[in-house]
PDB file of C-alpha atoms and ligand atoms in Angstrom:
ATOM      1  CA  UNK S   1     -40.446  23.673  17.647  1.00 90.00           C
ATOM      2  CA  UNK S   2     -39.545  25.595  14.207  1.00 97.00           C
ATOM      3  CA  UNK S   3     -37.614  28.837  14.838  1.00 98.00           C
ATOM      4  CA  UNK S   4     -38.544  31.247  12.077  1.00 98.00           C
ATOM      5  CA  UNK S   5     -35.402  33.696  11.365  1.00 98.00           C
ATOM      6  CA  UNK S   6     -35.103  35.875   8.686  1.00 98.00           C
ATOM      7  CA  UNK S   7     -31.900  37.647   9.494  1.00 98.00           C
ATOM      8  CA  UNK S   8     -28.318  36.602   8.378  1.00 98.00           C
ATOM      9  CA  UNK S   9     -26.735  37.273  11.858  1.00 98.00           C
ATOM     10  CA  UNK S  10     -29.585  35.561  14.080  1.00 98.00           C
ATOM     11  CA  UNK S  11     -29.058  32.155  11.520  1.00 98.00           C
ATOM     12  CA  UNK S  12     -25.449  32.760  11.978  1.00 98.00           C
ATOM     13  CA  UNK S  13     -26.131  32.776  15.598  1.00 98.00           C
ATOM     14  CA  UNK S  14     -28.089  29.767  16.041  1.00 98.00           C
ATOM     15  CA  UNK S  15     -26.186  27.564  13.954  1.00 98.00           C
ATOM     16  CA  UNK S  16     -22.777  28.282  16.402  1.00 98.00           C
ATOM     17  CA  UNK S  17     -25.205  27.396  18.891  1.00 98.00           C
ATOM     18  CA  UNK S  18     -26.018  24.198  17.599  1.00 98.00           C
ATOM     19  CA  UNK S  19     -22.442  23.431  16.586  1.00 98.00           C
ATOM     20  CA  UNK S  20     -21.117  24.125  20.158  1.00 98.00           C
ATOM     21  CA  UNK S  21     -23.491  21.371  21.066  1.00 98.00           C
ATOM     22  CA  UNK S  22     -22.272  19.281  18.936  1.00 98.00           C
ATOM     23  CA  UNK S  23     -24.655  19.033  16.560  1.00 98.00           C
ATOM     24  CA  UNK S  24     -24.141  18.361  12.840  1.00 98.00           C
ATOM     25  CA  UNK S  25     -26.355  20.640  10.382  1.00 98.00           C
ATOM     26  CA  UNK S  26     -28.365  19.720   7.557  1.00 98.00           C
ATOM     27  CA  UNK S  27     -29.813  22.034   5.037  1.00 99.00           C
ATOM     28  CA  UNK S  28     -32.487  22.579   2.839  1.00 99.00           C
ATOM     29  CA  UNK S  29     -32.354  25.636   0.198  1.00 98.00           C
ATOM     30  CA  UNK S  30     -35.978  26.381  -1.167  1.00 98.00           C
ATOM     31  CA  UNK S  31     -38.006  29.101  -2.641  1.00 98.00           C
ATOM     32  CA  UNK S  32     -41.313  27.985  -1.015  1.00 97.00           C
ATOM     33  CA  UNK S  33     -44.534  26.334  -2.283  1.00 96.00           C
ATOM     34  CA  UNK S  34     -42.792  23.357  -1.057  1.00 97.00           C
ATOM     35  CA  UNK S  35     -44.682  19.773  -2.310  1.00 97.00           C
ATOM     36  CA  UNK S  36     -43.112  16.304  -1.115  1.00 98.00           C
ATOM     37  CA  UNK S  37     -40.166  16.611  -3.619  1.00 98.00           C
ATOM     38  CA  UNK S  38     -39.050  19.019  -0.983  1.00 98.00           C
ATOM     39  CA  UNK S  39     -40.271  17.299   2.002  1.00 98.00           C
ATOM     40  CA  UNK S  40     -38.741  14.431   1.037  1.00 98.00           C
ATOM     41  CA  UNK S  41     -34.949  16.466   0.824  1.00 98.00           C
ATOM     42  CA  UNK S  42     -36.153  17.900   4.769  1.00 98.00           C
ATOM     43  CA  UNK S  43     -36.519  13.972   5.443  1.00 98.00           C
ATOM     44  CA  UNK S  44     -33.020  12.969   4.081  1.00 98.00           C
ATOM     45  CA  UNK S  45     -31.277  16.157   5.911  1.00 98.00           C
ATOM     46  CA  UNK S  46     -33.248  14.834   9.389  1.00 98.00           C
ATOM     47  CA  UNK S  47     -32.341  11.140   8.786  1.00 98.00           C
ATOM     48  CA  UNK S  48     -28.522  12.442   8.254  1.00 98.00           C
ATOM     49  CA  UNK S  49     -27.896  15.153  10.415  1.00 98.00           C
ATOM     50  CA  UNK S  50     -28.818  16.577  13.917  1.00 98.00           C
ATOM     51  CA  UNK S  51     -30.097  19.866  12.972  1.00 98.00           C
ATOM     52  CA  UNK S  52     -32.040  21.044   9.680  1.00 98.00           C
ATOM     53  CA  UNK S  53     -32.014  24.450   8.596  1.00 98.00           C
ATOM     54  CA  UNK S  54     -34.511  25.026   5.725  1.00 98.00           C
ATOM     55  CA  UNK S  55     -34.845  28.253   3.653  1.00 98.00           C
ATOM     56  CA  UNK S  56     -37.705  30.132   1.943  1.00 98.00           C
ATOM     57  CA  UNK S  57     -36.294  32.463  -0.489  1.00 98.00           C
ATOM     58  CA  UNK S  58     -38.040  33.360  -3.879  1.00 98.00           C
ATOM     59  CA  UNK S  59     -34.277  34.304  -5.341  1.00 98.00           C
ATOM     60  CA  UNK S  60     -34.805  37.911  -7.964  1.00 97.00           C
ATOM     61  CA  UNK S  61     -31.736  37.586  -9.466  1.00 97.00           C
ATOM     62  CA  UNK S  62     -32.376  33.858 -11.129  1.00 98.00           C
ATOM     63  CA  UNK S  63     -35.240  35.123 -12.859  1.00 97.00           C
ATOM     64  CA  UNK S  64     -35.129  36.623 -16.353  1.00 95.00           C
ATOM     65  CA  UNK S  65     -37.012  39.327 -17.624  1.00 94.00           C
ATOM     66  CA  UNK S  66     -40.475  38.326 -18.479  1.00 92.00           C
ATOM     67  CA  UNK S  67     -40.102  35.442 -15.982  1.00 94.00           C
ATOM     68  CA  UNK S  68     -42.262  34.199 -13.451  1.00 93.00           C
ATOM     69  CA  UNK S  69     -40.737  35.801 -10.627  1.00 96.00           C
ATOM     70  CA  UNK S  70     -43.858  37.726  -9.368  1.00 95.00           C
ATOM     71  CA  UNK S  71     -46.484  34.678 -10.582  1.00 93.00           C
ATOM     72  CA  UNK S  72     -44.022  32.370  -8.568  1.00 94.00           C
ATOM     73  CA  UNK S  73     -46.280  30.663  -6.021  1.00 94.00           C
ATOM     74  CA  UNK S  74     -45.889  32.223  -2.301  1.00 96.00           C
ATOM     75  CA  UNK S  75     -47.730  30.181   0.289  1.00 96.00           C
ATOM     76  CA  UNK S  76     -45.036  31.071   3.696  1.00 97.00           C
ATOM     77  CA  UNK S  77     -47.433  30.262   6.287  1.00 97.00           C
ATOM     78  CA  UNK S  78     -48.317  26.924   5.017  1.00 98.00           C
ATOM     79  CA  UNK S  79     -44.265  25.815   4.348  1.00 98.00           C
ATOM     80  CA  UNK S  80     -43.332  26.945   7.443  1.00 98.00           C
ATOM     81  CA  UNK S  81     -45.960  24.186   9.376  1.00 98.00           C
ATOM     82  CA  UNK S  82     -45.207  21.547   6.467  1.00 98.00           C
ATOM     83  CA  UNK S  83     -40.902  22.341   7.397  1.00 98.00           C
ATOM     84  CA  UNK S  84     -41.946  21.963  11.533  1.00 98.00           C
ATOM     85  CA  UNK S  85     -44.303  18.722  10.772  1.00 98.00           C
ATOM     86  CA  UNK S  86     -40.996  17.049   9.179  1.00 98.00           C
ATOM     87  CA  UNK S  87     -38.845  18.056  11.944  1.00 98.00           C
ATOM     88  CA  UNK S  88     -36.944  21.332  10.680  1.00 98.00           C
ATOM     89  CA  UNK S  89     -35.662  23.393  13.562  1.00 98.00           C
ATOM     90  CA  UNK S  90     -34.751  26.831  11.875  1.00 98.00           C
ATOM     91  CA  UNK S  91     -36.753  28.136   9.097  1.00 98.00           C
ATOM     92  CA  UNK S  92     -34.728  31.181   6.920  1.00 98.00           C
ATOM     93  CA  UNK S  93     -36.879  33.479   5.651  1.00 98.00           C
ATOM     94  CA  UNK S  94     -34.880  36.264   4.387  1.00 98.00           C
ATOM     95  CA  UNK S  95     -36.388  39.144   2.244  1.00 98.00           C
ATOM     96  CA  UNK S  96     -34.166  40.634  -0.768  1.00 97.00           C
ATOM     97  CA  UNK S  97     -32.788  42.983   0.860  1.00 97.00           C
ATOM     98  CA  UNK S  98     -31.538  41.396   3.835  1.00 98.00           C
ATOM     99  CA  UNK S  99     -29.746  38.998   1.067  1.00 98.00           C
ATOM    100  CA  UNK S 100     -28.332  41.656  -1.178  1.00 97.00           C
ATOM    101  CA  UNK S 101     -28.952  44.804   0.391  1.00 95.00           C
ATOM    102  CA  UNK S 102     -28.975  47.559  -2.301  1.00 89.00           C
ATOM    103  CA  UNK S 103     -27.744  44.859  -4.805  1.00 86.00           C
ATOM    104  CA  UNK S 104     -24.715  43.221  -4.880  1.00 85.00           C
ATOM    105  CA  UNK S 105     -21.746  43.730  -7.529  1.00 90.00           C
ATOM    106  CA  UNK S 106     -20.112  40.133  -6.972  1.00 96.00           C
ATOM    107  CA  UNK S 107     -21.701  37.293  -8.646  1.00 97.00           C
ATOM    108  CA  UNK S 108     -20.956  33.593  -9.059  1.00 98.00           C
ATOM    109  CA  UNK S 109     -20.054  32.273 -12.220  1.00 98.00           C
ATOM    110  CA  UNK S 110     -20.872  28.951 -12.427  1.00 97.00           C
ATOM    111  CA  UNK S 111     -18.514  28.368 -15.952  1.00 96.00           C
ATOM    112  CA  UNK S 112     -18.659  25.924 -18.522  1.00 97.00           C
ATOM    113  CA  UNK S 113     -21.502  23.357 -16.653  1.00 98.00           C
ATOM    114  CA  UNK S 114     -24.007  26.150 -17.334  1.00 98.00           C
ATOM    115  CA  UNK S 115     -23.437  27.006 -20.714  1.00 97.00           C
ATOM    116  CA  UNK S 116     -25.657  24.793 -21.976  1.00 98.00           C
ATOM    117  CA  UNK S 117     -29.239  23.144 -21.953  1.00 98.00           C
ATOM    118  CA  UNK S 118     -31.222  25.200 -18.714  1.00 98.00           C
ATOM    119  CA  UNK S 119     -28.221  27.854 -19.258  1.00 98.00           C
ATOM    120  CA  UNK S 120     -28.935  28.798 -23.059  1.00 98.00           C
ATOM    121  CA  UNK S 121     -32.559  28.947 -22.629  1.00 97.00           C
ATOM    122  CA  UNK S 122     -32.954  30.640 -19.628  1.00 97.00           C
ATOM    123  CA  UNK S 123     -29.351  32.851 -20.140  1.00 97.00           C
ATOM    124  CA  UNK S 124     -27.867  34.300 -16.270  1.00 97.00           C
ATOM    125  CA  UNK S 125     -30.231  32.089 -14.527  1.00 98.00           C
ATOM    126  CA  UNK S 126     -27.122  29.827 -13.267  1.00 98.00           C
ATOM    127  CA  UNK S 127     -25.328  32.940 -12.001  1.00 98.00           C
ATOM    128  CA  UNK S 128     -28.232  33.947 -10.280  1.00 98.00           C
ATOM    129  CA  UNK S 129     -28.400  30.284  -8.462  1.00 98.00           C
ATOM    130  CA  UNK S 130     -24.800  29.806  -8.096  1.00 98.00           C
ATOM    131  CA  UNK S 131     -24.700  33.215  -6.451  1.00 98.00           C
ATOM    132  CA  UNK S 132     -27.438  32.969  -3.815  1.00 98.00           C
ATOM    133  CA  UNK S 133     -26.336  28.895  -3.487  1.00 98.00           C
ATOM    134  CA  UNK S 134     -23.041  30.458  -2.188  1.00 98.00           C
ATOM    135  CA  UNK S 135     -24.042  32.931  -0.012  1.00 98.00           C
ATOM    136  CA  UNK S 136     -26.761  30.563   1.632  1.00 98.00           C
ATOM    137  CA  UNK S 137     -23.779  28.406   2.356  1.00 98.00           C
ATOM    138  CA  UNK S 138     -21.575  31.330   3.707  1.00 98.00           C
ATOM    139  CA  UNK S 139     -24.487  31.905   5.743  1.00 98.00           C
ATOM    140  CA  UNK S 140     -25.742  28.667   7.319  1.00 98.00           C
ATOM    141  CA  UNK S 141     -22.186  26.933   7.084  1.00 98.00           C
ATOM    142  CA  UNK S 142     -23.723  23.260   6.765  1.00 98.00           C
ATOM    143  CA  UNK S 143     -22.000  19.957   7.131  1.00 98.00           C
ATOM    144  CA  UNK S 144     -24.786  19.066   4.371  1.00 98.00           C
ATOM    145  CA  UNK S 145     -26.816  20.180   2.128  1.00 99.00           C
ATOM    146  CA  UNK S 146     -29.538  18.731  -0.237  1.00 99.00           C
ATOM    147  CA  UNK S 147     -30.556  19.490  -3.636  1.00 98.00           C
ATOM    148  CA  UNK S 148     -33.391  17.742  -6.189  1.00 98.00           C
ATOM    149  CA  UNK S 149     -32.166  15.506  -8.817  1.00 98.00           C
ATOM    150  CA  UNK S 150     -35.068  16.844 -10.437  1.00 98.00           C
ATOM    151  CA  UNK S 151     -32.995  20.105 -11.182  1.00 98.00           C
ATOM    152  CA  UNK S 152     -30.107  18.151 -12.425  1.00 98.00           C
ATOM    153  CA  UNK S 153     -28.311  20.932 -13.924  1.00 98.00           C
ATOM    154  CA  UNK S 154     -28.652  22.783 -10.996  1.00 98.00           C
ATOM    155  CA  UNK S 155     -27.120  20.194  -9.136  1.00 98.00           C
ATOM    156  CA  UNK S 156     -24.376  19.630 -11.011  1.00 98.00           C
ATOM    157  CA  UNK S 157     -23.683  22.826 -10.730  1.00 98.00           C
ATOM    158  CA  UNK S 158     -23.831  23.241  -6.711  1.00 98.00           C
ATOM    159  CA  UNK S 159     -21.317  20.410  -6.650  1.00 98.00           C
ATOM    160  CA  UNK S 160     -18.946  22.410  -8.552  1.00 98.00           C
ATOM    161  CA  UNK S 161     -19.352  25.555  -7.049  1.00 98.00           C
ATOM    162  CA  UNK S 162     -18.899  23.849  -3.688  1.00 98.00           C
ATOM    163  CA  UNK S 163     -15.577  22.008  -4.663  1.00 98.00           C
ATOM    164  CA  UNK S 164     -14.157  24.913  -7.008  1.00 98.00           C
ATOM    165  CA  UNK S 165     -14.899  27.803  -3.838  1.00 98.00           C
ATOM    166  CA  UNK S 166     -14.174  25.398  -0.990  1.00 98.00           C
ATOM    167  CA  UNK S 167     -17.230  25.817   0.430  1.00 98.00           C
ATOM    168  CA  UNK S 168     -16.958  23.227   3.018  1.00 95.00           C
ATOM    169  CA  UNK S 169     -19.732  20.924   2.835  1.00 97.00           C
ATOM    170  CA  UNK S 170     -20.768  18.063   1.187  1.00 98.00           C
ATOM    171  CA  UNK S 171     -23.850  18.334  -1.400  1.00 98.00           C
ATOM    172  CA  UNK S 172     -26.040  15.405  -1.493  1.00 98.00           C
ATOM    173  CA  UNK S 173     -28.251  15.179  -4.372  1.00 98.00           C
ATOM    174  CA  UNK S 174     -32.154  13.398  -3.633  1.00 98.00           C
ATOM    175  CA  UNK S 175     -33.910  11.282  -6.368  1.00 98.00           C
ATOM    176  CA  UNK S 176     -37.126  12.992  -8.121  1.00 98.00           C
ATOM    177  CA  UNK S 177     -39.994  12.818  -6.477  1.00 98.00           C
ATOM    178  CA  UNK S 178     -43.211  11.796  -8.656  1.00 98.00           C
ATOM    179  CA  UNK S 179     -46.473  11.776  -8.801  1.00 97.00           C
ATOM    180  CA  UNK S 180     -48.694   8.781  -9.028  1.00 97.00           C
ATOM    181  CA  UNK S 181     -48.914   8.425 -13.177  1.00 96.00           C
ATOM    182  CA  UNK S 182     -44.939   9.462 -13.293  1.00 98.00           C
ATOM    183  CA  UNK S 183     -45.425  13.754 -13.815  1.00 98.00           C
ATOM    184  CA  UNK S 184     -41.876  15.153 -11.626  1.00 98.00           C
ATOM    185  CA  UNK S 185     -43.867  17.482  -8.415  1.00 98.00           C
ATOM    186  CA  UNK S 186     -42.899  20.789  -9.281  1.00 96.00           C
ATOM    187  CA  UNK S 187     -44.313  24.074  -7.880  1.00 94.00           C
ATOM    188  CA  UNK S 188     -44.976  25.186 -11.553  1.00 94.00           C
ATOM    189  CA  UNK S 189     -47.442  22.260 -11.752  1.00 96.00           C
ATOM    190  CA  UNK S 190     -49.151  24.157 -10.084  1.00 93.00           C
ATOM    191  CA  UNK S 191     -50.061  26.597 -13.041  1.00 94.00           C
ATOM    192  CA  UNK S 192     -51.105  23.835 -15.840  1.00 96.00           C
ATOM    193  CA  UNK S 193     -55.174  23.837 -16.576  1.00 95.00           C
ATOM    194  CA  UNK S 194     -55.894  19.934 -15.982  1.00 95.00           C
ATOM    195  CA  UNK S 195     -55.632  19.519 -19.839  1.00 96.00           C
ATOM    196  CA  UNK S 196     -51.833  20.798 -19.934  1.00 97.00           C
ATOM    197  CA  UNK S 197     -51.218  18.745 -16.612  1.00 97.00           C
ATOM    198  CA  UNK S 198     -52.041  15.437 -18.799  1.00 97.00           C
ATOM    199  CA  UNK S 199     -49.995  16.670 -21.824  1.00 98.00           C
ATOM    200  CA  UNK S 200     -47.338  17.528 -19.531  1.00 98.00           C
ATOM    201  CA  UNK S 201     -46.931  13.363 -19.135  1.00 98.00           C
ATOM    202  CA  UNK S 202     -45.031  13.609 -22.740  1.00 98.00           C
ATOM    203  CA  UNK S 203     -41.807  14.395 -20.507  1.00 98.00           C
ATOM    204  CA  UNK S 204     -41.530  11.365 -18.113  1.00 98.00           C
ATOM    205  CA  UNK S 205     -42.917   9.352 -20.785  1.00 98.00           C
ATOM    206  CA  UNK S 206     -40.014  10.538 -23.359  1.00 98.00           C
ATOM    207  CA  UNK S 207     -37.945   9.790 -20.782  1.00 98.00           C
ATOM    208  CA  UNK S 208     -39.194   6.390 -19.999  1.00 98.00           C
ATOM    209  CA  UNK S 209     -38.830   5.167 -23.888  1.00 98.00           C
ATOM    210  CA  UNK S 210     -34.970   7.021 -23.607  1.00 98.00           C
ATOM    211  CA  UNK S 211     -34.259   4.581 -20.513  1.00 97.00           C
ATOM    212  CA  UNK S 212     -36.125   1.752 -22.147  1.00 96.00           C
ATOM    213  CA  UNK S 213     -34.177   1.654 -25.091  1.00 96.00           C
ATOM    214  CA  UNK S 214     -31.084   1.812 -23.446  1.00 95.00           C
ATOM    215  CA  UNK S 215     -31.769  -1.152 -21.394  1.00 93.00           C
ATOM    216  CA  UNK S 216     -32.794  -2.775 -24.252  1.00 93.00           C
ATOM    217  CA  UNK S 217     -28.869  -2.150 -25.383  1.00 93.00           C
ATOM    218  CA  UNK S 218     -29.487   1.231 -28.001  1.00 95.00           C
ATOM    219  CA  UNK S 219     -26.131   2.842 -27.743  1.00 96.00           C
ATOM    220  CA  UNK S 220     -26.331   5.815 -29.981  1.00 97.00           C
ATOM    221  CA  UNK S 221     -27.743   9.072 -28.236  1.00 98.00           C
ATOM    222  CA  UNK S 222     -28.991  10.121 -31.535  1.00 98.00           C
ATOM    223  CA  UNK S 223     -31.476   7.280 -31.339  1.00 98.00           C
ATOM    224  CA  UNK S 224     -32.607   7.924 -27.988  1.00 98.00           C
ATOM    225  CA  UNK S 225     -32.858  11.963 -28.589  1.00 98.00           C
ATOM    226  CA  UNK S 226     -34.913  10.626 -31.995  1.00 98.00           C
ATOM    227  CA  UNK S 227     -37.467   8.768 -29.484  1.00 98.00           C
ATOM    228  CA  UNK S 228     -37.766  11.324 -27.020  1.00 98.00           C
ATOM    229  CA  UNK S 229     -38.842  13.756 -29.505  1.00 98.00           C
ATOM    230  CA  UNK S 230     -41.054  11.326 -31.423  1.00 98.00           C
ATOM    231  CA  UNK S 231     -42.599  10.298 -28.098  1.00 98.00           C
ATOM    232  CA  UNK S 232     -43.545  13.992 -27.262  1.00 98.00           C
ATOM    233  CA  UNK S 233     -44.963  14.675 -30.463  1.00 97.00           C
ATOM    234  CA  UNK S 234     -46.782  11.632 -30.076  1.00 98.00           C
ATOM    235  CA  UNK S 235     -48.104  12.285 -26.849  1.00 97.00           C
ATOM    236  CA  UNK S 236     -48.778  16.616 -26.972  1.00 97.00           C
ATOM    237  CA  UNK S 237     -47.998  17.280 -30.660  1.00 92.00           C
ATOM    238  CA  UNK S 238     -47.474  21.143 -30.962  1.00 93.00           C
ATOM    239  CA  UNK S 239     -48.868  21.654 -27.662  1.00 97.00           C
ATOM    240  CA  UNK S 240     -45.720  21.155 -25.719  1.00 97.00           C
ATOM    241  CA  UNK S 241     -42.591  23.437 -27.380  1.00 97.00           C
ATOM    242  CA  UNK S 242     -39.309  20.970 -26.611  1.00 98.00           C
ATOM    243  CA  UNK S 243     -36.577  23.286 -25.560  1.00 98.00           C
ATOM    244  CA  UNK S 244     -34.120  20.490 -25.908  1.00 98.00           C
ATOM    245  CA  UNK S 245     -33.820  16.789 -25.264  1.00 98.00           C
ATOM    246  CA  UNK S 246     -30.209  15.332 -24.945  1.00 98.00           C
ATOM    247  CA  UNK S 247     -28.289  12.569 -23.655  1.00 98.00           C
ATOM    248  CA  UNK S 248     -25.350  13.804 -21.905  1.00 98.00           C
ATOM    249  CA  UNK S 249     -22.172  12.840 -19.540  1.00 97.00           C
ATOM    250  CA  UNK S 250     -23.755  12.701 -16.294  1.00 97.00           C
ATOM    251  CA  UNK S 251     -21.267  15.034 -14.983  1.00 96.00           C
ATOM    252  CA  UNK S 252     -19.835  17.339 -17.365  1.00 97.00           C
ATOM    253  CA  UNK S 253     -23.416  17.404 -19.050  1.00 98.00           C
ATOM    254  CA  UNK S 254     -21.838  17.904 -22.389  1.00 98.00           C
ATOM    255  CA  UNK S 255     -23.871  15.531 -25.332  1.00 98.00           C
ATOM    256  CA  UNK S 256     -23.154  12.255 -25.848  1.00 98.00           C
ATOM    257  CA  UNK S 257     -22.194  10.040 -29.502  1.00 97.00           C
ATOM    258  CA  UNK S 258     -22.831   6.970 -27.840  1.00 96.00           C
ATOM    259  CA  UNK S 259     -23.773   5.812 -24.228  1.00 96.00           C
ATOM    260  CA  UNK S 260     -21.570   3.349 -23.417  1.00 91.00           C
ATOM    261  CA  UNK S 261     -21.814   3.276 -19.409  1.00 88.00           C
ATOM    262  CA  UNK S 262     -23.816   5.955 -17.461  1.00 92.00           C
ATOM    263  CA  UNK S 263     -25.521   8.785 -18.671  1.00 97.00           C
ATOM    264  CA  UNK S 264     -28.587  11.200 -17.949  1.00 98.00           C
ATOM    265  CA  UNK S 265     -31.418  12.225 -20.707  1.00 98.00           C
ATOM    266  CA  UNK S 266     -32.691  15.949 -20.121  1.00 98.00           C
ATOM    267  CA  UNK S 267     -35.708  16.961 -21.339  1.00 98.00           C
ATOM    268  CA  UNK S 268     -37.466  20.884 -21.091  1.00 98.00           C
ATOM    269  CA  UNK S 269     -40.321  22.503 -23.167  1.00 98.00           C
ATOM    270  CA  UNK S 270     -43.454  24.784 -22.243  1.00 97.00           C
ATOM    271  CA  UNK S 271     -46.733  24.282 -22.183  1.00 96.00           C
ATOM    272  CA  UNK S 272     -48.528  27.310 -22.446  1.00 93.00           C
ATOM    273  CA  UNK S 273     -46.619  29.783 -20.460  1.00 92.00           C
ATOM    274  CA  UNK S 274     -45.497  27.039 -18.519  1.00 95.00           C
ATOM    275  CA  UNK S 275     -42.052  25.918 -18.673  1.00 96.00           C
ATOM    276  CA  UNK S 276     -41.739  22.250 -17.181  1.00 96.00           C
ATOM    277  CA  UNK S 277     -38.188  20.032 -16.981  1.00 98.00           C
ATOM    278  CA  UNK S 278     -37.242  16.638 -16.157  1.00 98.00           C
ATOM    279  CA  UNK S 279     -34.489  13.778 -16.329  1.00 98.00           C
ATOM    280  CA  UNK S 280     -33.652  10.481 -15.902  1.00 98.00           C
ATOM    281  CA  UNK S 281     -30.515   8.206 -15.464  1.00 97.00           C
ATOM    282  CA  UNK S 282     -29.792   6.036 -18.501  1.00 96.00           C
ATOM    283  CA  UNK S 283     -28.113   2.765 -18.393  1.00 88.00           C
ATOM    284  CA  UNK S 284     -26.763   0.817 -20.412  1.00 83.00           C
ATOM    285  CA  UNK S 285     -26.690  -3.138 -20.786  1.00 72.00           C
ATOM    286  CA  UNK S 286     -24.651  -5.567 -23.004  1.00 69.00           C
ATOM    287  CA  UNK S 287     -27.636  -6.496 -25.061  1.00 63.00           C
ATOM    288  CA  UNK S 288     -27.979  -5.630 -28.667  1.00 57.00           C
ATOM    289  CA  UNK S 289     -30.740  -3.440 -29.974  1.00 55.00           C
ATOM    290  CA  UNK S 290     -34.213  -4.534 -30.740  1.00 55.00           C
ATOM    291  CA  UNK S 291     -33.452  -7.575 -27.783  1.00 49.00           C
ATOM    292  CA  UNK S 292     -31.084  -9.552 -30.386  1.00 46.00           C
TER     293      UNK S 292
HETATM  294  O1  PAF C   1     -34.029  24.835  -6.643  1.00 55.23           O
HETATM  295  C1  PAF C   1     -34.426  25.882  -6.102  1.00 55.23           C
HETATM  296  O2  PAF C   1     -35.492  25.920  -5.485  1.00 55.23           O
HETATM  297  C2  PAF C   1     -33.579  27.147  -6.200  1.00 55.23           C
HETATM  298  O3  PAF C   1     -32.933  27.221  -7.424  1.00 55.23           O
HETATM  299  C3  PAF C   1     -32.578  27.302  -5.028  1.00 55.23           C
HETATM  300  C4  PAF C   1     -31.558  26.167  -5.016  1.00 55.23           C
HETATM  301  C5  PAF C   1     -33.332  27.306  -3.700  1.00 55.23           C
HETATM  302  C6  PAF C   1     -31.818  28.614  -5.179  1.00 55.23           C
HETATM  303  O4  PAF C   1     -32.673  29.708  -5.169  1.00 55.23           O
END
């Protein structure tokens, strides 16, 4: 049986509960319109703790002006019975102002991780994440909790916010969750026209030459950025607007010369209104370019 709480104190509350029984808690931040990406973090939180508390929470504050904060899809009936079908026991459903009452002065600054990439196009969105991230946390105290590779930025970002505040828990990051011809689920999917959705296959496809090329023993980032871009202009022309590809560290995200062990590609543009963003990890092998 889902509980459905939408008040600091009674989460607060039921999480003490669960700890004096022992219990170790998982959770699951979310701002709704869940798909199987998100299902899919509820399933690693119930296969690694005792207890998963999920929350629905369309954040204000990491939205900038002319953003889709009031398009963003709300369906809170129909996440609530997806979250109790995959076995989460408390569902958080705060409203603004029960998370910042009449706004809060403190923020979170998430530092030098979210200067770039998601960070320069979209500029106080990480504060705005790093700030409800934290007081999520100080709220449902997990032993867990589970973010999307899929936001990779983000994630990166969680992990450091975590260590740097001593939050107390350990962040688990879940692999990107696709669908069938390779498109990452997002709940902005849901606002491409069904020609947009098929140019929106640029992205994993950029990716895919990126990775490709690495295996096939590329080294220089320059080449791969070269290919992602050629392979969306390729694929949507001036239909899709790149906002960046890169090849970067995979933890201090900053660009890479050459990739000589691991790193991640990052790729964001917009279709239409529609701003869609994806990643991959890239690994290198000891074979020469071109399969010498
Ligand atoms: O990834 C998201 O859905 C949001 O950024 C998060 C982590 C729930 C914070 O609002």
């Amino acid at each position: 049986m889902i509980e459905r709480l939408s008040s600091k104190s009674e989460v607060r509350a039921a999480v003490a509960a669960a700890r004096r029984d022992g219990k170790r808690v998982g959770f699951v931040p979310t701002m709704g319109a869940l798909h199987a990406g998100h299902l899919s973090l509820v399933q690693a939180a119930c296969a690694r703790t005792d207890i998963v508390v999920a929350s629905i929470f369309v954040n204000p504050t990491q939205f900038g002006p002319g953003e889709d904060f009031d398009a963003y899809p709300r369906r809170i009936e129909a996440d609530i019975e997806l979250l109790a079908a995959d076995g989460v026991e408390i569902a958080f459903t705060p409203s603004a102002a029960e998370m910042y009452g009449d706004g809060a002065a403190v923020t979170v600054e998430p530092g030098p991780l979210a200067s770039r990439w998601e960070g320069e196009v979209r500029p106080g969105h990480f504060t705005g994440v790093a700030t409800v991230v934290t007081k999520l946390l100080s709220v449902v105290r997990p032993d867990i909790a589970f973010f999307g590779e899929k936001d990779y930025q983000q994630l990166q970002i969680v992990k450091r916010v975590v260590a740097d505040l001593d939050l107390g828990c350990q962040v688990v990051g879940c692999p990107t969750v696709r669908d069938e011809d390779g498109l990452a689920l997002s709940s902005r999917n849901a606002y491409l026209t069904a020609e947009e959705r098929h140019l929106a296959l640029a992205l994993p496809a950029a990716l895919e030459a990126a990775e490709q090329a690495a295996a096939w023993g590329e080294r220089s980032a320059d080449v791969l950025v070269a290919l992602m871009r050629d392979t969306v202009a390729e694929r949507a022309g001036g239909a899709l607007a790149l906002d960046y590809a890169a090849v970067v560290d995979p933890e201090t995200l900053e660009p890479l010369e050459r990739v000589d062990h691991r790193a991640r590609a990052l790729i964001a543009g917009r279709l239409g209104s529609t701003r869609l963003i994806d990643n991959c990890s890239i690994t290198v092998t000891d074979r020469e370019p071109n399969g010498a």
